[in-house]
PDB file of C-alpha atoms and ligand atoms in Angstrom:
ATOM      1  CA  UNK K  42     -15.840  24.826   1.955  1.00 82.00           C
ATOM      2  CA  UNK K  43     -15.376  20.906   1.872  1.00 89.00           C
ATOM      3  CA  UNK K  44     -13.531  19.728   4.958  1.00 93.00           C
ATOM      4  CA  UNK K  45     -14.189  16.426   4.259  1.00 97.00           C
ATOM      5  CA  UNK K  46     -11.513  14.167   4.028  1.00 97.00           C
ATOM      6  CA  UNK K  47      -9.869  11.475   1.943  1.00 98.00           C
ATOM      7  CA  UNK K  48      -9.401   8.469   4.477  1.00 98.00           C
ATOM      8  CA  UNK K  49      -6.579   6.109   3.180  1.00 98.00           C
ATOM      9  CA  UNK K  50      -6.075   2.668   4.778  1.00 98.00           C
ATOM     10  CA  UNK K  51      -3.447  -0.179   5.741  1.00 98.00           C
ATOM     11  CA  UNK K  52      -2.356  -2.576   8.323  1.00 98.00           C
ATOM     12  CA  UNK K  53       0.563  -0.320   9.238  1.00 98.00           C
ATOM     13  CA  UNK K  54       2.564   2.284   7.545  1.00 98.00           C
ATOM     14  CA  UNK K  55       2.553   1.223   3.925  1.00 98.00           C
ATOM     15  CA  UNK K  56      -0.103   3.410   2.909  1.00 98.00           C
ATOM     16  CA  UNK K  57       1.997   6.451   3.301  1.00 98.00           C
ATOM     17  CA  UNK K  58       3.827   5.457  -0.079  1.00 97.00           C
ATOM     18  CA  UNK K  59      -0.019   6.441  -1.610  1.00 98.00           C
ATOM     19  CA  UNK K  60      -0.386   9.026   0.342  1.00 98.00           C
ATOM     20  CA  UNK K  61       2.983  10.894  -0.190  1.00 98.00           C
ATOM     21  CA  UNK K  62       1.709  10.463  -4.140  1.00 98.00           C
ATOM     22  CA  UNK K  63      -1.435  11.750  -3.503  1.00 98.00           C
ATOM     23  CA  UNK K  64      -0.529  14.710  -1.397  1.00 96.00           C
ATOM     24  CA  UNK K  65       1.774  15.871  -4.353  1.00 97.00           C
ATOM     25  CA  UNK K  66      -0.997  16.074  -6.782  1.00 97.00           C
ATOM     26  CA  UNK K  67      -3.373  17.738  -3.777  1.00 96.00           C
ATOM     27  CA  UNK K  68      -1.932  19.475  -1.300  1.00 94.00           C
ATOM     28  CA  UNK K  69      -4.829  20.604   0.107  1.00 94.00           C
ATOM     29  CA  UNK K  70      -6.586  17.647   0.916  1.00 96.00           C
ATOM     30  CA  UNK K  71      -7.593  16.994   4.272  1.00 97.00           C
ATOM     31  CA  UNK K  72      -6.581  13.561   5.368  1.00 98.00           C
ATOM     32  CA  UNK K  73      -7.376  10.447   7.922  1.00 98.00           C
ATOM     33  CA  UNK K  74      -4.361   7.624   7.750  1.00 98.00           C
ATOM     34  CA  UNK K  75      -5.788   4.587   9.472  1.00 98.00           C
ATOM     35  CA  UNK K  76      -3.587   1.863   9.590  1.00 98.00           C
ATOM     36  CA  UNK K  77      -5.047  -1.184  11.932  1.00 98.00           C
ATOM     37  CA  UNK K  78      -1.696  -1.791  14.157  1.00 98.00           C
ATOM     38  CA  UNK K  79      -4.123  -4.168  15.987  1.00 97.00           C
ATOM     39  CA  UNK K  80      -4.370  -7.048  12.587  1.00 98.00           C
ATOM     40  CA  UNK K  81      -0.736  -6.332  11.456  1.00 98.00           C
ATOM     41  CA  UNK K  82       0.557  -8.215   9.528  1.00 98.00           C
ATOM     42  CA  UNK K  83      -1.970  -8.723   6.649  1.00 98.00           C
ATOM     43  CA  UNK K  84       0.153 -10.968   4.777  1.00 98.00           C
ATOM     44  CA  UNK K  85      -0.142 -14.006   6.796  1.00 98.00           C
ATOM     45  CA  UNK K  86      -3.479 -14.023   7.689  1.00 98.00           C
ATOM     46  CA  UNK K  87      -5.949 -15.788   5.382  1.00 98.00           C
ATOM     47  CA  UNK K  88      -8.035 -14.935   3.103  1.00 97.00           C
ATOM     48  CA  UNK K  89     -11.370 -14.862   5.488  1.00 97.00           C
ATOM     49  CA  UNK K  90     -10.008 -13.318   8.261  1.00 98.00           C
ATOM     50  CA  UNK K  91      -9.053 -10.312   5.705  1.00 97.00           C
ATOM     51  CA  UNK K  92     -12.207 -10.257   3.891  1.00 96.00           C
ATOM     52  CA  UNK K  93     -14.402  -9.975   7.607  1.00 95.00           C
ATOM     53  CA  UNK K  94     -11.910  -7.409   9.157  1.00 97.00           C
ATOM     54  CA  UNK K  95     -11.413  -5.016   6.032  1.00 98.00           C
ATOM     55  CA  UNK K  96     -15.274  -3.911   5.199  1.00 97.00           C
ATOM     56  CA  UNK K  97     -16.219  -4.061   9.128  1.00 97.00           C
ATOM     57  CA  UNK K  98     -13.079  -1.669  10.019  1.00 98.00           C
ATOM     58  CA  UNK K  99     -13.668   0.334   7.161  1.00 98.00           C
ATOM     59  CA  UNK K 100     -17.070   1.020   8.102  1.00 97.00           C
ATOM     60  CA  UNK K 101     -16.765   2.478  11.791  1.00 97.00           C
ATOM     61  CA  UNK K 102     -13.863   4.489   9.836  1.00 98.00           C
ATOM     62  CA  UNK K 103     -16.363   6.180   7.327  1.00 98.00           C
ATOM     63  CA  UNK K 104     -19.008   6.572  10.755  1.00 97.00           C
ATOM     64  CA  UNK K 105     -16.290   8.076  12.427  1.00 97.00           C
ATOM     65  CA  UNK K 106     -14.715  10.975  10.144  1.00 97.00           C
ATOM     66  CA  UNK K 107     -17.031  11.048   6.909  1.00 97.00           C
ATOM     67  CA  UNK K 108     -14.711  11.046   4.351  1.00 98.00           C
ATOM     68  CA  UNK K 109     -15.245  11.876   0.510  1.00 98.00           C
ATOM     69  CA  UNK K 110     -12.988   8.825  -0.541  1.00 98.00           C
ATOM     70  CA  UNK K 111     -11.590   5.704   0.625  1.00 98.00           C
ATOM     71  CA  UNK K 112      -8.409   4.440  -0.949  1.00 98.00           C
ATOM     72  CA  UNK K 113      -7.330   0.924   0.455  1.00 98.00           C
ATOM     73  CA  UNK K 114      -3.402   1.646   0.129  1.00 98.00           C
ATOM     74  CA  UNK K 115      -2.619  -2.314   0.786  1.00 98.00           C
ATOM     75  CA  UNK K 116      -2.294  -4.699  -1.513  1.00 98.00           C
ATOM     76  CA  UNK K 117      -3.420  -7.533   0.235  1.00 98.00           C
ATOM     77  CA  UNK K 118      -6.742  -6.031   1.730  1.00 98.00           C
ATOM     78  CA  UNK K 119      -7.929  -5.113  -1.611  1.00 97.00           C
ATOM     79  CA  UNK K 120      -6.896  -8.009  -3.714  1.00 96.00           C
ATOM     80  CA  UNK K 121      -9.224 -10.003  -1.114  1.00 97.00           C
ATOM     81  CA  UNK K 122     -11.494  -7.505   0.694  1.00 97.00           C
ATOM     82  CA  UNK K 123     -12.345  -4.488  -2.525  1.00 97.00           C
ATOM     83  CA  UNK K 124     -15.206  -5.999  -3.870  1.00 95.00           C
ATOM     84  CA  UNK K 125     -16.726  -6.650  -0.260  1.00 95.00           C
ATOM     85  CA  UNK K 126     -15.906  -3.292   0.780  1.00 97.00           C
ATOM     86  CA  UNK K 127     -17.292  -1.296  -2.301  1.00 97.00           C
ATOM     87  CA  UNK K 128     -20.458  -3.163  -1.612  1.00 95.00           C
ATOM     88  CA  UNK K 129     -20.514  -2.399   1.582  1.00 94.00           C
ATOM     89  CA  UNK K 130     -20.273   1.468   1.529  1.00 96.00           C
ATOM     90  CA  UNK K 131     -21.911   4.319  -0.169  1.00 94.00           C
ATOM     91  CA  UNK K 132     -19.116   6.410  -0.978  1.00 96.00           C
ATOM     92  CA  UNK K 133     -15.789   6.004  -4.048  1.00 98.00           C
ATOM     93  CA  UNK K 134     -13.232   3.085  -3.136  1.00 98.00           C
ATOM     94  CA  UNK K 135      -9.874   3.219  -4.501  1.00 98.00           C
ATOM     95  CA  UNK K 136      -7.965   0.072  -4.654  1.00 98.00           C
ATOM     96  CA  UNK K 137      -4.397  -1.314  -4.774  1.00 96.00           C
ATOM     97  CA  UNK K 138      -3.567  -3.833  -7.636  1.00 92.00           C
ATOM     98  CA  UNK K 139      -0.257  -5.006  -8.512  1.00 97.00           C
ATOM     99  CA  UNK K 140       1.526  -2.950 -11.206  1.00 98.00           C
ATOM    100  CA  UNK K 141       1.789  -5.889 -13.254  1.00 98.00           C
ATOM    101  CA  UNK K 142       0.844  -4.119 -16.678  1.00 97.00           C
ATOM    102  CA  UNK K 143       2.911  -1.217 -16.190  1.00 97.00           C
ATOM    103  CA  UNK K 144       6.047  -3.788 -15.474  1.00 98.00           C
ATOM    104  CA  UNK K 145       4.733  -5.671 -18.635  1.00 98.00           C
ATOM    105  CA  UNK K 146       5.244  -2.877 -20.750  1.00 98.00           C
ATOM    106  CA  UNK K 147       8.476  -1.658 -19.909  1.00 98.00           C
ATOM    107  CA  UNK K 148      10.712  -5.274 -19.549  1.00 98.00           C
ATOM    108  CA  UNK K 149      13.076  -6.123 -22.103  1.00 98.00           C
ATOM    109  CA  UNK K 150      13.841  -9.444 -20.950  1.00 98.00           C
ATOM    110  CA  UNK K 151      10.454 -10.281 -20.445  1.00 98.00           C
ATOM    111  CA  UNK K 152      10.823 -12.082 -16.981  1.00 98.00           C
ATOM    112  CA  UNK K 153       9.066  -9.635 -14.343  1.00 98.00           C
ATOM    113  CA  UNK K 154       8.966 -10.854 -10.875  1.00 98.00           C
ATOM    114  CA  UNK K 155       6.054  -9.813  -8.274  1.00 98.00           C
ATOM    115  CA  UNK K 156       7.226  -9.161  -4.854  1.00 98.00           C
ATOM    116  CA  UNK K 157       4.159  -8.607  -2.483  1.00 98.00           C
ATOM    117  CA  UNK K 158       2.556 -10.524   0.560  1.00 98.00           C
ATOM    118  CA  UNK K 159       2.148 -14.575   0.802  1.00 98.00           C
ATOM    119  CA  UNK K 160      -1.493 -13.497   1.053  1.00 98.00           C
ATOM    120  CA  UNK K 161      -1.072 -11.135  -1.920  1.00 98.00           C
ATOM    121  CA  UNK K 162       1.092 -13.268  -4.507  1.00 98.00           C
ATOM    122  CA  UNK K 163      -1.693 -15.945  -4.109  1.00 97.00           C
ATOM    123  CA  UNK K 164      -4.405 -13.912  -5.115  1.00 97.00           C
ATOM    124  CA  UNK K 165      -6.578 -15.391  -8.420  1.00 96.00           C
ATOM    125  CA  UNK K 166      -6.638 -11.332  -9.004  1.00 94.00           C
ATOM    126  CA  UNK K 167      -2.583 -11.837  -9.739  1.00 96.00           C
ATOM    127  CA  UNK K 168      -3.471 -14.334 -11.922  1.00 97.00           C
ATOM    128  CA  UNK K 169      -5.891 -12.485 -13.722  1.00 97.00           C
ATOM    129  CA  UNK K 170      -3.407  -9.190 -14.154  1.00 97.00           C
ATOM    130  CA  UNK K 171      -1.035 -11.421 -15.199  1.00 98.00           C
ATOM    131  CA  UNK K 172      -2.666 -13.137 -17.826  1.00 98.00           C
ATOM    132  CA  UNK K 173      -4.559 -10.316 -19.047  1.00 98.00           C
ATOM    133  CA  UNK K 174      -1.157  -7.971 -19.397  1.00 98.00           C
ATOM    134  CA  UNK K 175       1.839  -9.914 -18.858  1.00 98.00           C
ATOM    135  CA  UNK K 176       0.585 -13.239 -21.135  1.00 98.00           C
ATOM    136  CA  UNK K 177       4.278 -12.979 -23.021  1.00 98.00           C
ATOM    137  CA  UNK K 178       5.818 -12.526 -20.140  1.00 98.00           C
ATOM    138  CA  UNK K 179       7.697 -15.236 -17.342  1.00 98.00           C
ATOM    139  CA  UNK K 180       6.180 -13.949 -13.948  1.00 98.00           C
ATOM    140  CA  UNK K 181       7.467 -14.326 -11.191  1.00 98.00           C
ATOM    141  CA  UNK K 182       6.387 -14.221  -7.585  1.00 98.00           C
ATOM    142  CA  UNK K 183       7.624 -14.022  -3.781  1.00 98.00           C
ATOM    143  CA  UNK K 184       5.769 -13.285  -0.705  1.00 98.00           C
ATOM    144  CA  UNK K 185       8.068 -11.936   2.103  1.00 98.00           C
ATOM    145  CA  UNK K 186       6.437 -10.836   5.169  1.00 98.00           C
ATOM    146  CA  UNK K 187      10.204  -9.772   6.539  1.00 98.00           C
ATOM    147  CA  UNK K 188      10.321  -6.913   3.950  1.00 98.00           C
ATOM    148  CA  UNK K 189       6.729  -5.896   5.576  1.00 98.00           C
ATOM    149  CA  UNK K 190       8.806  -5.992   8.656  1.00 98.00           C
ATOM    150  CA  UNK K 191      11.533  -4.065   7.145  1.00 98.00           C
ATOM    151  CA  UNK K 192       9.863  -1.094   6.145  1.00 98.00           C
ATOM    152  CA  UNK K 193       7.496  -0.652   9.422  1.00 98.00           C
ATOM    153  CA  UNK K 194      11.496  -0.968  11.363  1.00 98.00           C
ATOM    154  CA  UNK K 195      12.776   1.683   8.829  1.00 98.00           C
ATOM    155  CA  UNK K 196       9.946   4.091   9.790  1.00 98.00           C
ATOM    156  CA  UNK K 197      10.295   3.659  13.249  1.00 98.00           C
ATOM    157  CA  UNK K 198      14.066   4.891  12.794  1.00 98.00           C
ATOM    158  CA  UNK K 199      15.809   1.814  13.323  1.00 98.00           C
ATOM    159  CA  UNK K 200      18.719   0.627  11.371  1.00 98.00           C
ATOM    160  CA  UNK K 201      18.206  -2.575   8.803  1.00 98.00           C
ATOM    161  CA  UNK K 202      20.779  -5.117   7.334  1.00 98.00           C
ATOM    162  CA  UNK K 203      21.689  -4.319   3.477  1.00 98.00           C
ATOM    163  CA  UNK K 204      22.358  -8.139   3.573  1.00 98.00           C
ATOM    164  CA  UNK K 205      18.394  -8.498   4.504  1.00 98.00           C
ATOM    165  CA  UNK K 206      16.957  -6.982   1.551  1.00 98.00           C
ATOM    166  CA  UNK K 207      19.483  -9.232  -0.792  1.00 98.00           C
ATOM    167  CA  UNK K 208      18.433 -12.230   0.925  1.00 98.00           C
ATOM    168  CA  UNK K 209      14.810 -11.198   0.305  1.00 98.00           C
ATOM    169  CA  UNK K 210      15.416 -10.567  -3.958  1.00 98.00           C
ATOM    170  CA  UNK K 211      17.085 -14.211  -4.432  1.00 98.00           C
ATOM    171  CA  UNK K 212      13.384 -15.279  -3.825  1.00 98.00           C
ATOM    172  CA  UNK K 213      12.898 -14.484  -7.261  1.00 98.00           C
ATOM    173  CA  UNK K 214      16.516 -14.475  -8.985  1.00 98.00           C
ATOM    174  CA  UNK K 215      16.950 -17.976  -7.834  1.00 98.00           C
ATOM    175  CA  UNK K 216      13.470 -18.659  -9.377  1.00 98.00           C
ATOM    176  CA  UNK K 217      14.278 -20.441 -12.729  1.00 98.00           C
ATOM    177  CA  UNK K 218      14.569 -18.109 -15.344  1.00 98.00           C
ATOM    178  CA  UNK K 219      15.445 -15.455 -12.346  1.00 98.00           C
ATOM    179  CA  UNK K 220      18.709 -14.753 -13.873  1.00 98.00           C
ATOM    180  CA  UNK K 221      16.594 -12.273 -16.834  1.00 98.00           C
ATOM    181  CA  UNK K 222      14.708 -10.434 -14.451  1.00 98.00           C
ATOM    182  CA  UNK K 223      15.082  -6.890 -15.316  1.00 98.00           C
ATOM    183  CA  UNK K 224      11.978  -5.294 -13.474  1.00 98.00           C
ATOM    184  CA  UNK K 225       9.789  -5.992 -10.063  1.00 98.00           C
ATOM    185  CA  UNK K 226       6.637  -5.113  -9.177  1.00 98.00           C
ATOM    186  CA  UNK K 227       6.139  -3.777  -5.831  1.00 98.00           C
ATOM    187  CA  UNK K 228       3.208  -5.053  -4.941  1.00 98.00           C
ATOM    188  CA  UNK K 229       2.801  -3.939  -1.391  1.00 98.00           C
ATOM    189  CA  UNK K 230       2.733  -0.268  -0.738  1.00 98.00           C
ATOM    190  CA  UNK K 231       5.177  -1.064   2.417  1.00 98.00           C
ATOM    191  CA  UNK K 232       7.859  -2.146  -0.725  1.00 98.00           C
ATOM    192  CA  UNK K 233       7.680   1.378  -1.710  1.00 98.00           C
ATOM    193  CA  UNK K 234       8.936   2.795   1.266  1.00 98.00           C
ATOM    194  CA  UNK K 235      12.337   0.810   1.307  1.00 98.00           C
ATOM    195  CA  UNK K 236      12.896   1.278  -2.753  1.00 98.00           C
ATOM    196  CA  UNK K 237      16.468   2.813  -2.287  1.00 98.00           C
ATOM    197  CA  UNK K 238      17.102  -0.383  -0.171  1.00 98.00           C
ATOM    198  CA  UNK K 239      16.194  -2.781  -2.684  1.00 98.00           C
ATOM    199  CA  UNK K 240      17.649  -1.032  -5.849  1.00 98.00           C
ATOM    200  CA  UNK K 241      21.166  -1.054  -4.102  1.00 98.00           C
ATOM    201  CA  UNK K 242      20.946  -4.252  -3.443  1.00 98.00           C
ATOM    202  CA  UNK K 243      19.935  -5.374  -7.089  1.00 98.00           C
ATOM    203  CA  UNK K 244      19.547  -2.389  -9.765  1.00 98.00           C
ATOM    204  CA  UNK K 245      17.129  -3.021 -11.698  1.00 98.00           C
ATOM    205  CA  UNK K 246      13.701  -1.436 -12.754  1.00 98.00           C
ATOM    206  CA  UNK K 247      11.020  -1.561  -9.855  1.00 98.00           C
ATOM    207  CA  UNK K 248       7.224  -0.406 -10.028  1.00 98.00           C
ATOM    208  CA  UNK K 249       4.509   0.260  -8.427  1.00 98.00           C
ATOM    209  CA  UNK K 250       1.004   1.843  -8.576  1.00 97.00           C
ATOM    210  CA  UNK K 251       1.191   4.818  -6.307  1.00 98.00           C
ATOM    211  CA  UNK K 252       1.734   7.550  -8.709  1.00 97.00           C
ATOM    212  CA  UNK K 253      -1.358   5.656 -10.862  1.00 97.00           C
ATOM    213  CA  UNK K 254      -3.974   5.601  -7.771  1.00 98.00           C
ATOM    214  CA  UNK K 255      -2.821   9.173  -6.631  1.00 98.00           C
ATOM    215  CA  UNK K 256      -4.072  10.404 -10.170  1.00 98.00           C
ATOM    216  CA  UNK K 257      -7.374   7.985 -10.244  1.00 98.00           C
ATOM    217  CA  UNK K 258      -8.034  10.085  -6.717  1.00 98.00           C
ATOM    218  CA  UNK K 259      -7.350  13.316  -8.092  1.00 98.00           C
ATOM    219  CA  UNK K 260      -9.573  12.621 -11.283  1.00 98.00           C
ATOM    220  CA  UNK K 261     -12.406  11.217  -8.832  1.00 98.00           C
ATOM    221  CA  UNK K 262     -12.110  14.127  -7.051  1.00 98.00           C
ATOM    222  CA  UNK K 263     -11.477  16.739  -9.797  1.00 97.00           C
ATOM    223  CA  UNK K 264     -13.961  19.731  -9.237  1.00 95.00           C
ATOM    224  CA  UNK K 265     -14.438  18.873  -5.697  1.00 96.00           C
ATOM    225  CA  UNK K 266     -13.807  21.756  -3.181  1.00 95.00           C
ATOM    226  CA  UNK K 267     -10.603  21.832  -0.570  1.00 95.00           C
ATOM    227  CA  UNK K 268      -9.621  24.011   2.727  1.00 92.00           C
ATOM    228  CA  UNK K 269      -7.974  26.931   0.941  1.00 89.00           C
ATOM    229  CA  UNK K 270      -5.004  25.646   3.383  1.00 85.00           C
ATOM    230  CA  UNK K 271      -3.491  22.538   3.565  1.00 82.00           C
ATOM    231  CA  UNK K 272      -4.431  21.076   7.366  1.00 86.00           C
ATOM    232  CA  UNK K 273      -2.386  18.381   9.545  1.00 91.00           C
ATOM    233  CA  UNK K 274      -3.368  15.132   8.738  1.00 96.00           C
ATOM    234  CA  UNK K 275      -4.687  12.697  11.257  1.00 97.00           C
ATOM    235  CA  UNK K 276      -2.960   8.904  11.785  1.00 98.00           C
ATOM    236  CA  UNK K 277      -5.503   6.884  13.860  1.00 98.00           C
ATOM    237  CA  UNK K 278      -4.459   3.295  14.596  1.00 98.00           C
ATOM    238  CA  UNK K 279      -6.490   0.111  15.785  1.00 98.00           C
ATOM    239  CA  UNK K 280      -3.857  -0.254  18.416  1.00 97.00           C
ATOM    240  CA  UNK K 281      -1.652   2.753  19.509  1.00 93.00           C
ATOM    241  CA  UNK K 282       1.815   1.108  21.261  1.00 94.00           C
ATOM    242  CA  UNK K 283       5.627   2.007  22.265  1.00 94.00           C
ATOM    243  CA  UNK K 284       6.038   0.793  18.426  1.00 94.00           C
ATOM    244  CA  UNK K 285       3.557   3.053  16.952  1.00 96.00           C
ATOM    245  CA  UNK K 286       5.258   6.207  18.914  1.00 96.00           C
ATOM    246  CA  UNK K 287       8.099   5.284  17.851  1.00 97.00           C
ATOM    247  CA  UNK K 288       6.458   6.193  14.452  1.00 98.00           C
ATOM    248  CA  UNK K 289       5.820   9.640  15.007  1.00 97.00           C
ATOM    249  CA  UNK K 290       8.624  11.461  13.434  1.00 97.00           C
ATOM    250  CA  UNK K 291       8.516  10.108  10.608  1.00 98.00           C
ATOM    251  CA  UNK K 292       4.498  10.354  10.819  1.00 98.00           C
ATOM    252  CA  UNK K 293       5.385  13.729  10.698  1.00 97.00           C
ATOM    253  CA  UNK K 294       6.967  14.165   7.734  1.00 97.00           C
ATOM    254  CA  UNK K 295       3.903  12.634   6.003  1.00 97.00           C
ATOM    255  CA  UNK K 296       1.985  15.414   7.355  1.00 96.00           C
ATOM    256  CA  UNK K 297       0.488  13.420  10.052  1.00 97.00           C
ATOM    257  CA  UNK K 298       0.995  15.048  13.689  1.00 95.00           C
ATOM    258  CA  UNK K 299      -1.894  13.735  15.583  1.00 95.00           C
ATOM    259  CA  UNK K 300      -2.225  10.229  16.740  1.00 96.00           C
ATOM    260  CA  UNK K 301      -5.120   8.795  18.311  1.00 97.00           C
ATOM    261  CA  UNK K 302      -6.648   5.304  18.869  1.00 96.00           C
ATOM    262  CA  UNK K 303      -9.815   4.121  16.805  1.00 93.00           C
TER     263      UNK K 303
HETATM  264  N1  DGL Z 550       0.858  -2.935   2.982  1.00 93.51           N
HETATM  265  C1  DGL Z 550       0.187  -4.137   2.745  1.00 93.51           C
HETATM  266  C2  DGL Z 550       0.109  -4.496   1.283  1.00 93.51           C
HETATM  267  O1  DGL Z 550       0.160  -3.632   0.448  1.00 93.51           O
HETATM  268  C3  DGL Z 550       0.258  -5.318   3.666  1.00 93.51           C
HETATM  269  C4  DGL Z 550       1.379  -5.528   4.593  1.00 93.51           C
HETATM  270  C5  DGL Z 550       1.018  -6.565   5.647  1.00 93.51           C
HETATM  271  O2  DGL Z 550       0.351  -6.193   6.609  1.00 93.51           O
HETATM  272  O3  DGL Z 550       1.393  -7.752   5.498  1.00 93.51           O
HETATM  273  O4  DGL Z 550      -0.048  -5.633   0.930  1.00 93.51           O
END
């Protein structure tokens, strides 16, 4: 039997959107959630601090609980840090892109707007997706490190402002040409996690790569071996706090019911 796990990684609790996918394709896999509490928030940090903190976290992770995959379930750390961290270790890396072709292919108006990170939206990577998939397309893009802020508040069980998350969407609809946008990527996996938020507060189409990454893992994994049982996960942060207990419930229903400190 192969007890190793899959470790999945984020600054905070954003990652659980790709893990929820994942554990719906397999059940049985053992799992490590590390979200580094301690560098929260990604999104406003630049571009070097990311790329030295990512690989050298991610390494003591793999030391630590030998995993059979890594999946960086942020946005931001892999639009910056993948290549470094693939390098850098010995073992599969799955990464988070923006769902930019997905969006492409499914607007009618053609204007698609990317909501991730400042850190994220700035990325020559964005450009690149964009360009490659979305070249007909008016793209738009807003970095909000509130709606980072948002989700981690939602998942501690705290009450947020419908009036927030409206705010938040007129940094694209007020964009010029705003007025056609019909579909947004999420691109941060925290975005995920307050979907029924954002869709009442604009219906329109929103996307994002979970369900895509949980099936890369499942086809880089196919064949593998699993417990025969599906085992509690394990959520080890960088910096365990009254805000990370606050977590736990919800933790919980993610599978996770251990927390410990890296
Ligand atoms: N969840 C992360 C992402 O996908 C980053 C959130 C943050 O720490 O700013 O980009």
């Amino acid at each position: 039997m192969d007890s190793r796990p899959l470790l999945f990684f984020d600054s905070g609790v954003g990652g659980l959107s790709v893990l929820a996918a994942t554990c719906a394709l397999l059940p049985q896999a053992p799992i490590v959630y590390a979200a580094d509490s301690a560098g929260y928030p990604y999104g406003t940090k630049s571009e070097a601090e990311i790329a030295s903190r990512v690989p050298a976290l991610l390494g003591r992770l793999v030391e630590r609980y030998h995993p059979r995959l890594v999946v960086i379930a942020c946005n931001t750390a892999s639009t910056i840090a993948l290549a470094h961290v693939r390098s850098a270790l010995d073992l599969p890396v799955v990464g988070t892109v923006p769902a930019i072709k997905p969006a492409a292919l499914q607007s009618k108006s053609r204007v698609i707007g990317v909501l991730g990170t400042e850190a994220t939206i700035r990325q020559p990577y964005v450009d690149r997706l964009a360009a490659e998939f979305a070249s007909d397309c008016l793209v738009l893009r807003h970095g909000s490190a509130a709606l980072v802020d948002l989700a981690e508040a939602k998942l501690r069980g705290e009450a947020t402002d419908p009036a927030a998350y409206a705010d938040i969407l007129r940094g694209l609809t007020d964009q010029p040409g705003g007025d056609r946008l019909d579909t947004v990527v999420l691109a941060c996996t925290h975005f995920r996690l307050v979907e029924p938020e954002l869709r009442a507060a604009l219906p329109i189409a929103y996307v994002d790569g979970a369900d895509g990454i949980a099936r890369r893992i499942a086809f880089l994994t196919e064949g593998q071996e699993w417990p025969s049982e599906a085992v509690d996960g394990l959520a080890v942060f960088t910096r365990v706090d009254e805000q990370v207990q606050h977590l736990a419930p919800a933790l919980s229903k993610f599978g996770l019911s251990r927390i410990v400190t890296l």
